[in-house]
Short mmCIF file of C-alpha atoms in Angstrom, two decimals:
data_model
loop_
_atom_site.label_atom_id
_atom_site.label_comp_id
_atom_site.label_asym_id
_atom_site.label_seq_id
_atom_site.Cartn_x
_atom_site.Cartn_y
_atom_site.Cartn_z
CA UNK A 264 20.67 -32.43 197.23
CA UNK A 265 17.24 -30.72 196.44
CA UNK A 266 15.45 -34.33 196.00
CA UNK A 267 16.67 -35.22 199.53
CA UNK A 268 15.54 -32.40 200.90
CA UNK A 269 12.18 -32.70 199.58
CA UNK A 270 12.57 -36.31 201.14
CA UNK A 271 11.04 -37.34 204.35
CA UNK A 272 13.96 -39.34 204.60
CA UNK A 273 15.40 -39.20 208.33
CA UNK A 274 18.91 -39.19 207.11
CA UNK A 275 18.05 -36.32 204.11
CA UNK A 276 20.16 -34.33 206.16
CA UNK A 277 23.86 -36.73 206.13
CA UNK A 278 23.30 -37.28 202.60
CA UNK A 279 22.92 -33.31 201.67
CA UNK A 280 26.32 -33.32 204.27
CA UNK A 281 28.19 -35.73 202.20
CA UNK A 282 27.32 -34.49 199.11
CA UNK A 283 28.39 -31.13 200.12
CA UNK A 284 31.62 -32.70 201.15
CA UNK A 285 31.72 -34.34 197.73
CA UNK A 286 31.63 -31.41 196.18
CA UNK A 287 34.04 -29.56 197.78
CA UNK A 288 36.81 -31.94 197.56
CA UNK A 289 36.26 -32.26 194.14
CA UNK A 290 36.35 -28.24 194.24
CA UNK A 291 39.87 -28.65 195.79
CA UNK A 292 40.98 -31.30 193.40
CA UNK A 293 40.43 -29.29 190.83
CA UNK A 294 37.08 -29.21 189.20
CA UNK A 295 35.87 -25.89 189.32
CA UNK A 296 31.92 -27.02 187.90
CA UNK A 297 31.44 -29.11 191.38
CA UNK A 298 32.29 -25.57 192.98
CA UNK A 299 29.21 -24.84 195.70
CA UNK A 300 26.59 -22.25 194.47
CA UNK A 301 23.68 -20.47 195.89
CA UNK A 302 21.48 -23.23 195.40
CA UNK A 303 23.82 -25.26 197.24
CA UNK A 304 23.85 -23.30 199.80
CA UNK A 305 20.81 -22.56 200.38
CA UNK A 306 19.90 -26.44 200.03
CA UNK A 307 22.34 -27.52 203.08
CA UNK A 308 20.93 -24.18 205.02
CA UNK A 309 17.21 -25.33 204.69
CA UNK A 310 18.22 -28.82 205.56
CA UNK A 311 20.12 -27.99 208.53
CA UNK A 312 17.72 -25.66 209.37
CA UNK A 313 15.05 -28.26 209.84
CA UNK A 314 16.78 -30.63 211.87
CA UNK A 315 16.25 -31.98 214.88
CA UNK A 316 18.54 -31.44 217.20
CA UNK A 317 18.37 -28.48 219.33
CA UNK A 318 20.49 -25.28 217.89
CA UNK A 319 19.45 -26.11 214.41
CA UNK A 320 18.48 -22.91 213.54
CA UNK A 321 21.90 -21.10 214.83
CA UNK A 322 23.84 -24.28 212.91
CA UNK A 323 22.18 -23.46 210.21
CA UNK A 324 22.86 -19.44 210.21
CA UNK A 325 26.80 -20.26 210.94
CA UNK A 326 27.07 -22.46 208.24
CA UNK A 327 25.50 -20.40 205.48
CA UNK A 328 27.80 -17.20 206.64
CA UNK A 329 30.69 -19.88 206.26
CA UNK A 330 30.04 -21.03 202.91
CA UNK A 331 29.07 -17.93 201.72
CA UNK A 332 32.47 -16.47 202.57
CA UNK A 333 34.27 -19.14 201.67
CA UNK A 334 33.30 -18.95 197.99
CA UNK A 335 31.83 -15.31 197.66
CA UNK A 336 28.85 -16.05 197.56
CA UNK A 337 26.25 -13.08 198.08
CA UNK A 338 23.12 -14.11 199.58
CA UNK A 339 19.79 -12.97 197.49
CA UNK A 340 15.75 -13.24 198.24
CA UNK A 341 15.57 -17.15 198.31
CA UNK A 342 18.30 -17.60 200.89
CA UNK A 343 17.38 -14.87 202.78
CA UNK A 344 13.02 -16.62 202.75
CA UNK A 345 15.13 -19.76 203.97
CA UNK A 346 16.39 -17.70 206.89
CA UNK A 347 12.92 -16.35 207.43
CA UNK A 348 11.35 -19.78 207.68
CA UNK A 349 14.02 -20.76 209.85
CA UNK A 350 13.08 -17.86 212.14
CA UNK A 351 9.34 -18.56 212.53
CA UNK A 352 10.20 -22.26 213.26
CA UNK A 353 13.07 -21.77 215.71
CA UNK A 354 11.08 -20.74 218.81
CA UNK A 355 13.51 -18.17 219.26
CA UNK A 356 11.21 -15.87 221.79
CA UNK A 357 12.04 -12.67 219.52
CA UNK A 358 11.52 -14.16 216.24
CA UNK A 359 8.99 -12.39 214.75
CA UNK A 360 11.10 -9.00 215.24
CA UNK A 361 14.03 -10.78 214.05
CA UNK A 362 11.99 -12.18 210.78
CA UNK A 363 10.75 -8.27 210.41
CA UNK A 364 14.04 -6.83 210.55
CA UNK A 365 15.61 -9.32 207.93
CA UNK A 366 12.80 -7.81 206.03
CA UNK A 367 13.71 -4.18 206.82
CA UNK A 368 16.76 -5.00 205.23
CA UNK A 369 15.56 -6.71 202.10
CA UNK A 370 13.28 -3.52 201.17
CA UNK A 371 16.65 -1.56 201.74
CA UNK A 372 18.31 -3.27 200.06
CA UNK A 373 16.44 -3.79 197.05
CA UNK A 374 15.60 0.33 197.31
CA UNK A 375 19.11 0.64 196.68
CA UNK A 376 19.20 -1.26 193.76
CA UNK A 377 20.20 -4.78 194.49
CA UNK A 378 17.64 -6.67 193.02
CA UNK A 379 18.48 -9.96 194.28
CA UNK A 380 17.08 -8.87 197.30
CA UNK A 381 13.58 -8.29 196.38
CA UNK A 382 11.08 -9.64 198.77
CA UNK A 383 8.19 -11.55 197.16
CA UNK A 384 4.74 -12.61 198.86
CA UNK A 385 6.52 -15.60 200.95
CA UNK A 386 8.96 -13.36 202.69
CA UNK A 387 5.69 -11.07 203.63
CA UNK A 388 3.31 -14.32 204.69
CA UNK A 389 6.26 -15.12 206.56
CA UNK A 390 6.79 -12.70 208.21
CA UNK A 391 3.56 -12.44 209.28
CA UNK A 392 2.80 -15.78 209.90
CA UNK A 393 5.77 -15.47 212.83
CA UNK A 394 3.95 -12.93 214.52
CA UNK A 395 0.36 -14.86 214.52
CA UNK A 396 2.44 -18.09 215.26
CA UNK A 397 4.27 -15.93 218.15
CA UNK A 398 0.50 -15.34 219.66
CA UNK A 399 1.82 -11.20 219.23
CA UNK A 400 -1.36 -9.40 220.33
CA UNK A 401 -0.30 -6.82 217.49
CA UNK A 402 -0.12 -9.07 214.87
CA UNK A 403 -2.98 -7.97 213.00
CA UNK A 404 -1.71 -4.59 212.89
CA UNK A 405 0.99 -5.98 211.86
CA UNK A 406 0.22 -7.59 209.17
CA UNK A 407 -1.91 -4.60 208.15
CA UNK A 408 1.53 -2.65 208.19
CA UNK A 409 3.26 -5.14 206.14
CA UNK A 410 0.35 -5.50 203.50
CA UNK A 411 0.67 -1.66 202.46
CA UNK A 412 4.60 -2.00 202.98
CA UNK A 413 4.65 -4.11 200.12
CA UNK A 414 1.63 -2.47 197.97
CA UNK A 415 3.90 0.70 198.40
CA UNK A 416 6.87 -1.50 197.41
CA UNK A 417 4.96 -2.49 194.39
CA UNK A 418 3.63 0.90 193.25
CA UNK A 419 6.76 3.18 193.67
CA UNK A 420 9.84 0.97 193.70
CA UNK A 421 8.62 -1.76 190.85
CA UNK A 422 8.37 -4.84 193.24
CA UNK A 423 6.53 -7.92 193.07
CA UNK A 424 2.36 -8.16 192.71
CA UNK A 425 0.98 -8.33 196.07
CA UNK A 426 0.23 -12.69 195.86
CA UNK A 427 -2.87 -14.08 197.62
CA UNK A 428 -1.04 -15.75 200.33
CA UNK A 429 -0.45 -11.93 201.50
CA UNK A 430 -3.83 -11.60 201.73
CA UNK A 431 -4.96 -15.01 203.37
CA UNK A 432 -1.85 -14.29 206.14
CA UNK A 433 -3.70 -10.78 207.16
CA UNK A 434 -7.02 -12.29 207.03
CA UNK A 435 -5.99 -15.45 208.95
CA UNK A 436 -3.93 -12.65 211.26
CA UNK A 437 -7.76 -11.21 211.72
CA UNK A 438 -9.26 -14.70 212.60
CA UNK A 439 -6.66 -15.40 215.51
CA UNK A 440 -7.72 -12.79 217.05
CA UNK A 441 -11.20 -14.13 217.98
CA UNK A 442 -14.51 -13.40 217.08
CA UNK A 443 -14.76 -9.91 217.90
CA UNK A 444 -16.36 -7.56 216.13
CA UNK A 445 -13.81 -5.84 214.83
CA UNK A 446 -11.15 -9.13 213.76
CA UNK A 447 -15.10 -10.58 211.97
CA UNK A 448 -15.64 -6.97 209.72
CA UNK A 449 -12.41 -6.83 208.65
CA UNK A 450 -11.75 -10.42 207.22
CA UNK A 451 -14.89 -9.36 205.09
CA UNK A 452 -13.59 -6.09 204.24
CA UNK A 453 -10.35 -8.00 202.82
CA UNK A 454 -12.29 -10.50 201.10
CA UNK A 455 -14.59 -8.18 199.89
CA UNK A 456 -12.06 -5.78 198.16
CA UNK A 457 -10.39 -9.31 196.93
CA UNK A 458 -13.51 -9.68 194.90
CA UNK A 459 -14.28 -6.18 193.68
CA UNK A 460 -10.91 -5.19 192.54
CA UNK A 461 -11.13 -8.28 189.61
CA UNK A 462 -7.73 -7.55 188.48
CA UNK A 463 -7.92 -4.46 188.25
CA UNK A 464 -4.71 -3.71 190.53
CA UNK A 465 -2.31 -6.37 191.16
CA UNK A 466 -1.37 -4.81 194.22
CA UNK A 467 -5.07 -6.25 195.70
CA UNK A 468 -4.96 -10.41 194.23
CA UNK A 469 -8.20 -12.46 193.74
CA UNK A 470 -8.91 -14.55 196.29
CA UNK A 471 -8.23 -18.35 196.22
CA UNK A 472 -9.98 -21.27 197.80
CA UNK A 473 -7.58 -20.67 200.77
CA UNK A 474 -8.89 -17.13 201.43
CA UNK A 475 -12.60 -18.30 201.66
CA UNK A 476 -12.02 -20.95 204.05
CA UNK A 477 -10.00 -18.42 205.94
CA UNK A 478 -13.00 -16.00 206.10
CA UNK A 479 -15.42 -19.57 206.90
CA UNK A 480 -12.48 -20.18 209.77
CA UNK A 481 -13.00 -16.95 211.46
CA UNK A 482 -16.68 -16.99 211.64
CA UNK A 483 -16.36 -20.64 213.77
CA UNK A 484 -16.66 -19.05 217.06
CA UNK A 485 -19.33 -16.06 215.77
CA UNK A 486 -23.10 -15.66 216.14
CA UNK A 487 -25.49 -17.61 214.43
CA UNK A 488 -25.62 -14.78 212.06
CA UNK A 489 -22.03 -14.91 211.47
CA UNK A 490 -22.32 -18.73 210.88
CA UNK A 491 -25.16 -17.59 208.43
CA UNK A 492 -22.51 -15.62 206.44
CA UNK A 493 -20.25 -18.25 206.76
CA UNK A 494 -22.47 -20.70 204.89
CA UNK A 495 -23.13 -18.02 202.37
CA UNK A 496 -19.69 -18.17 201.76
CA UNK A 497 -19.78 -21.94 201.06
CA UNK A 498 -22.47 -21.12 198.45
CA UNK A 499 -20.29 -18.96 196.74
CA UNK A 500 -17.82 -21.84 196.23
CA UNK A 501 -20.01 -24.19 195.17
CA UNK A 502 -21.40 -21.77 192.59
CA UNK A 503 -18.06 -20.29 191.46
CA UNK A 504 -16.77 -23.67 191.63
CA UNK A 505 -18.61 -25.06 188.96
CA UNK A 506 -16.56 -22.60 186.22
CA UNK A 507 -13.70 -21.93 188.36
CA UNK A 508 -12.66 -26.27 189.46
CA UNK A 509 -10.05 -24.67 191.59
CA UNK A 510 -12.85 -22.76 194.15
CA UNK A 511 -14.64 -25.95 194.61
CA UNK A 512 -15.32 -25.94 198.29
CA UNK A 513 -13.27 -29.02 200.34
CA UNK A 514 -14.00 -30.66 203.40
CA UNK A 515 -12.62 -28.31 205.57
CA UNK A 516 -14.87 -25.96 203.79
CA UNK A 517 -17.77 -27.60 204.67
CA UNK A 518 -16.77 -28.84 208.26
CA UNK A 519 -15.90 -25.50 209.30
CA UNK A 520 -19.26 -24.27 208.89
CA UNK A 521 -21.21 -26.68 210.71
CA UNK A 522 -18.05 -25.85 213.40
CA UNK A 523 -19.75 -22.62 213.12
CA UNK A 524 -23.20 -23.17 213.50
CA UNK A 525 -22.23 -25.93 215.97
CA UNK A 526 -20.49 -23.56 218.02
CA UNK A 527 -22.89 -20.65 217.65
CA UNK A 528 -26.46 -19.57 219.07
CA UNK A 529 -28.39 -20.75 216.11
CA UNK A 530 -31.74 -22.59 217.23
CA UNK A 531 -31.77 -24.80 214.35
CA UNK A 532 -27.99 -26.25 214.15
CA UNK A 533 -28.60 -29.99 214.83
CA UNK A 534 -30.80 -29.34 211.38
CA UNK A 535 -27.79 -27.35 209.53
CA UNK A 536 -25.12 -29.69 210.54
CA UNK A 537 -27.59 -32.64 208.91
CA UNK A 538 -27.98 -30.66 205.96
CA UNK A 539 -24.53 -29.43 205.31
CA UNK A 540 -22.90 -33.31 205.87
CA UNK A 541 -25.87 -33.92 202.79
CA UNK A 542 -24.45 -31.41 200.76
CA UNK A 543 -20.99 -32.69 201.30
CA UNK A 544 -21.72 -36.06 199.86
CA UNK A 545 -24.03 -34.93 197.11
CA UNK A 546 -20.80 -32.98 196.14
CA UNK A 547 -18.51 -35.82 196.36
CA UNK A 548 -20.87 -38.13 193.89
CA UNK A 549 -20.76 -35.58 191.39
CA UNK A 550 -16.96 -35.02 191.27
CA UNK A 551 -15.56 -32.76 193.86
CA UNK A 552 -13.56 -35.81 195.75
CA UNK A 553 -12.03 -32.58 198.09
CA UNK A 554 -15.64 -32.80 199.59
CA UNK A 555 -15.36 -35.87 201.09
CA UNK A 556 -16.95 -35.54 204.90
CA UNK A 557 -13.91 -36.63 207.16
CA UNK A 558 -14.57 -38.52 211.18
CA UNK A 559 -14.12 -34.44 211.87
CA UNK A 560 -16.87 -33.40 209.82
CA UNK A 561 -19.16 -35.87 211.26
CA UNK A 562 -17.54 -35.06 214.75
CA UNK A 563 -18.41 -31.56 213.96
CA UNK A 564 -21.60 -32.08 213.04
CA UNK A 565 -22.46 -34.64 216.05
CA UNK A 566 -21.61 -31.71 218.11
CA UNK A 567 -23.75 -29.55 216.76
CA UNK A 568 -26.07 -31.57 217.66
CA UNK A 569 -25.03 -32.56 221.41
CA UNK A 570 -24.80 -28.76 221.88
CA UNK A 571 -28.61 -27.69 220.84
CA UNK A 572 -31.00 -26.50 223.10
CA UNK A 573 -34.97 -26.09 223.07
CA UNK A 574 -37.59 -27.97 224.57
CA UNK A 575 -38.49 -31.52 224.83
CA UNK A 576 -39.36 -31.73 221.45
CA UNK A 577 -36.75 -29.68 220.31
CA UNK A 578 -34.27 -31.93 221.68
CA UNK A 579 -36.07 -35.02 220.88
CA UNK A 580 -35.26 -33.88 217.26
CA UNK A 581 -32.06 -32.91 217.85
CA UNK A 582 -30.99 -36.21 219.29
CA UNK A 583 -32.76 -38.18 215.90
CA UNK A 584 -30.55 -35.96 214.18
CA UNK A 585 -27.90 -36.73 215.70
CA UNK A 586 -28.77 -40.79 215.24
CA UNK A 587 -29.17 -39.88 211.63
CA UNK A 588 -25.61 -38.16 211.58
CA UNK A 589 -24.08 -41.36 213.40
CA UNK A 590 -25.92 -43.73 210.57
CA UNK A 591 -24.21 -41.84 207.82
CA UNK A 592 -20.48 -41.56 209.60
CA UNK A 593 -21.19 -45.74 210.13
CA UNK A 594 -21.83 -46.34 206.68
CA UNK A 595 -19.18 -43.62 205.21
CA UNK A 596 -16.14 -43.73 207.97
CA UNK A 597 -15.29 -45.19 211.24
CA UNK A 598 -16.41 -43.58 214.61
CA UNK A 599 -13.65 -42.74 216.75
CA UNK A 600 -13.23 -41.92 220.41
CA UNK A 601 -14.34 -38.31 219.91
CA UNK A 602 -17.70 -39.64 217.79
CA UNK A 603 -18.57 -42.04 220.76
CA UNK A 604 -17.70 -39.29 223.50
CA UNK A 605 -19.74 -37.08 221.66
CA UNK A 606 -22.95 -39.16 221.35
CA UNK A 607 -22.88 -40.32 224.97
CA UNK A 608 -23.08 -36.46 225.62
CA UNK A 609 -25.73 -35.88 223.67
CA UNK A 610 -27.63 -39.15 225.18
CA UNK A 611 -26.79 -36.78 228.67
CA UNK A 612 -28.09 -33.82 227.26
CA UNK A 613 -30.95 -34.69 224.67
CA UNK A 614 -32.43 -37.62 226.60
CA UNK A 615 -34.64 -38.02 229.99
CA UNK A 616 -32.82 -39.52 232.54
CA UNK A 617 -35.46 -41.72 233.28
CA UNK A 618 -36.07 -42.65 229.30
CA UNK A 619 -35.42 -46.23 229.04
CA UNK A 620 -34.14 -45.25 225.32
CA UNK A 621 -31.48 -43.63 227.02
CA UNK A 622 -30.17 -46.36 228.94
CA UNK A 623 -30.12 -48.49 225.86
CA UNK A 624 -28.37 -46.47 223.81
CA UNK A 625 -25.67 -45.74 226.09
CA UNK A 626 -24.92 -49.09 226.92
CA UNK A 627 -24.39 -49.83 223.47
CA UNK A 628 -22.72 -47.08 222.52
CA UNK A 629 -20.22 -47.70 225.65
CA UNK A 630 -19.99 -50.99 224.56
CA UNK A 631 -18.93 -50.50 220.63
CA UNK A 632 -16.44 -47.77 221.95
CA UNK A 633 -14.67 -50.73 223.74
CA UNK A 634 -15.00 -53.11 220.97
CA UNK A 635 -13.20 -50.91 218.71
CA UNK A 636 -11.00 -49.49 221.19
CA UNK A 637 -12.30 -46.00 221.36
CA UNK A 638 -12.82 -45.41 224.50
CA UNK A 639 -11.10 -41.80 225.44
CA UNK A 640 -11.24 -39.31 228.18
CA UNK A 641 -14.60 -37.81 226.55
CA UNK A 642 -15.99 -41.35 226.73
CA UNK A 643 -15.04 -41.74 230.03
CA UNK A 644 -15.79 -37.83 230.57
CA UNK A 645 -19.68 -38.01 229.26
CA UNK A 646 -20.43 -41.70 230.60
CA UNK A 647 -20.45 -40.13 234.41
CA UNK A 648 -23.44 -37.55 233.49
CA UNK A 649 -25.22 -40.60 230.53
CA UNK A 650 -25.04 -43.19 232.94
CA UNK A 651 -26.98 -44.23 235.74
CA UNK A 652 -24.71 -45.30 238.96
CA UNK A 653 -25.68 -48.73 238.48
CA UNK A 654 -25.02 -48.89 235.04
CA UNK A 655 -21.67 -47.00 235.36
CA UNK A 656 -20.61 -49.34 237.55
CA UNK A 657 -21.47 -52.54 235.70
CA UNK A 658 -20.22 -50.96 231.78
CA UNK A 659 -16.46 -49.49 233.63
CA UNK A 660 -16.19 -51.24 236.68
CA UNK A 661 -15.92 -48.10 239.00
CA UNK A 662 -18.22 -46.09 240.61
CA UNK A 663 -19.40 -42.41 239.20
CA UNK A 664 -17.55 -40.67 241.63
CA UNK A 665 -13.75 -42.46 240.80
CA UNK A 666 -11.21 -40.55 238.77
CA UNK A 667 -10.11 -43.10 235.89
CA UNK A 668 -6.89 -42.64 234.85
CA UNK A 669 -7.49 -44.73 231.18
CA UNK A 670 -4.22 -46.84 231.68
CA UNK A 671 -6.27 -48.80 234.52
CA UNK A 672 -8.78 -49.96 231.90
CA UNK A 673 -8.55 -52.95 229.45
CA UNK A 674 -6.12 -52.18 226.44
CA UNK A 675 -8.27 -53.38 224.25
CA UNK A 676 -10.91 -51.00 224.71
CA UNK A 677 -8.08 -47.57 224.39
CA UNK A 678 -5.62 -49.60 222.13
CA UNK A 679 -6.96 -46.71 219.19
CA UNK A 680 -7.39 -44.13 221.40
CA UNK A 681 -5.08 -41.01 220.09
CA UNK A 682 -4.65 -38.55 222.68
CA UNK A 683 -1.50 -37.14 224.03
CA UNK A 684 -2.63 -37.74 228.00
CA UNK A 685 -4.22 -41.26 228.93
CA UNK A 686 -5.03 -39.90 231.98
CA UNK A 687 -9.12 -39.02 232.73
#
């Protein structure tokens, strides 16, 4: 049962069913060791759980009470985390509150002395990944309640070590908050005790590779100051990394900070994003393979790019850059429709209109978006502001003023085109 439900097998969840039924009638026949356990049931519960079909969760919560009164079977932490995960993926409007009162009872439970219902650092995260998943505009206080709940639980009552995943789930509750000042001090704060406490209590966990990125994450939509910390951040992995393998930065590391200075008001980011994809390869040729720049990465740092402002000269730069960036995603990757979109714009942007260069390069980028079927609504999108009437008419066919709806064009130019509306 447990290897098919670590399966990706669309019919896991018949075989767990008829092994279940297996079981049982064995059970009946006689042979009391096929008798269903708590690891049975809380296999078929998870599977169910995860289904498909539409009531899966409620299935899934009707079945376990059945089984578990059929054989006396009391539930304990693990079954009750299954019901929790079940909760957070049910869309059940009230599920966070539902997840947090399963966890009331948990803690009052275990207070009592039944400690098979001690919550560990999954049925916190959980819990508080519901209410960020939820879009609760509390959920940082939230989670902020449930971090000391279980620090309290850990210090008086003799529960479980606050884990890291705790940690990352208040920090990443901080980030979805936007980059305000507030949600931006505290994710330091957080990571900052992380690092000073050193072990020192394990009710405060040292942070993981997870809980930097997290802090890198919530900086993507800062200041250029804030994307300054962010890449100091990334220094710290790449230095720690070198002792500790398991801080080595990874790609989303990396891309998330050009994201940040991409996205921020930092005069030089065209030059950062260059520099950063650099440091990402140098990285992956000495060993770190997580490094590996991604399409995104060079997506991200085409943006960056596309998005810079200055003078003439400054975006004259910019737009080299940007042709340097495009070189290096070429010879490492394949463009895709966001890569061409994106390079049109910054033709629109970067480029005199009446710079022949311009022209040129738009044409041909147009052109190798339709060769390799790229061409998506940001292609389409950027082409009406790069392109010259004339020329927009002869590359698409249409004039600059028509909506395109990307159905009407050739397959072959959107046949790898991934975007859930076709429709520009």
């Amino acid at each position: 049962m447990g290897g098919w439900l670590k399966s990706k097998d669309p019919n896991a969840l018949d075989r767990i069913e008829g092994i279940l039924s297996t079981m049982e009638q064995c059970y009946m026949e006689g042979n009391d060791a096929a008798r269903p356990d708590r690891v049975t049931i809380n296999t078929i519960t998870a599977a169910t759980a995860r289904g498909d079909g539409n009531g899966s969760f409620e299935k899934s919560v009707v079945l376990r009470t059945s089984l578990e009164k059929k054989y006396k079977i009391k539930p304990d932490s693990i079954s009750h985390n299954i019901v929790l995960d079940s909760w957070c993926k049910s869309g059940q409007l009230d599920a966070p509150e539902q997840a947090e009162e399963l966890l009331d009872r948990m803690e009052r439970q275990y207070k009592r002395g039944k400690v098979t219902h001690k919550p560990d650092g999954y049925t916190y995260s959980s819990v508080i990944g519901c209410y960020i998943k939820f879009g609760r505009k509390n959920s940082a206080e939230k989670a902020e309640e449930l971090l000391l709940r279980m620090q309290d639980l850990y210090h008086n009552w003799g529960g479980e070590p606050v884990s890291t995943s705790v940690y990352n789930a208040v920090m990443n509750a901080w980030a979805s908050l936007g980059p305000t000042v507030e949600s931006l001090q505290r994710v330091r704060e957080l990571l900052q005790e992380m690092e000073e406490n050193d072990g020192e209590d394990p009710a405060i966990p040292a942070p993981n590779r997870i809980s930097y990125n997290t802090v890198i994450k919530a900086m993507r939509d800062g200041s250029a100051v804030d994307a300054a910390y962010a890449e100091d951040i990334l220094s710290v992995l790449e230095s720690r990394g070198q002792t500790e393998n398991h801080l080595l930065p990874d790609s989303y590391s990396y891309t998330s900070v050009i994201t940040a200075y991409g996205r921020s008001d930092a005069s030089d980011k065209a030059e950062k994003a260059l520099e950063l994809l650099e440091r990402m390869l140098v990285a992956c040729e000495n060993g770190n393979i997580a490094a590996k720049p991604t399409v995104h990465s060079f997506n991200a740092a085409l943006n960056s790019c596309a998005f810079a402002e200055g003078d003439e000269q400054d975006k004259a730069n910019a737009f080299d850059i940007a042709m340097k960036i495009y070189a290096l995603l070429q010879e490492h990757d394949e463009p895709d429709q966001t890569s061409y979109g994106t390079l049109i714009r910054a033709c629109s942007v970067l480029l005199h209109p009446r710079d022949k260069k311009r022209e040129e390069i738009v044409e041909e980028l147009f052109q190798k978006a339709c060769e390799t079927g790229s061409v998506g609504k940001l292609v389409i999108g950027q082409m009406k502001f790069a392109a010259s009437r004339e020329q927009h008419i002869r590359l698409t066919g249409r004039d600059l003023y028509d909506k395109i709806q990307l159905t009407e064009l050739p397959r072959a130019w959107t046949q790898n085109v991934r975007e859930t509306d076709r429709r520009s």
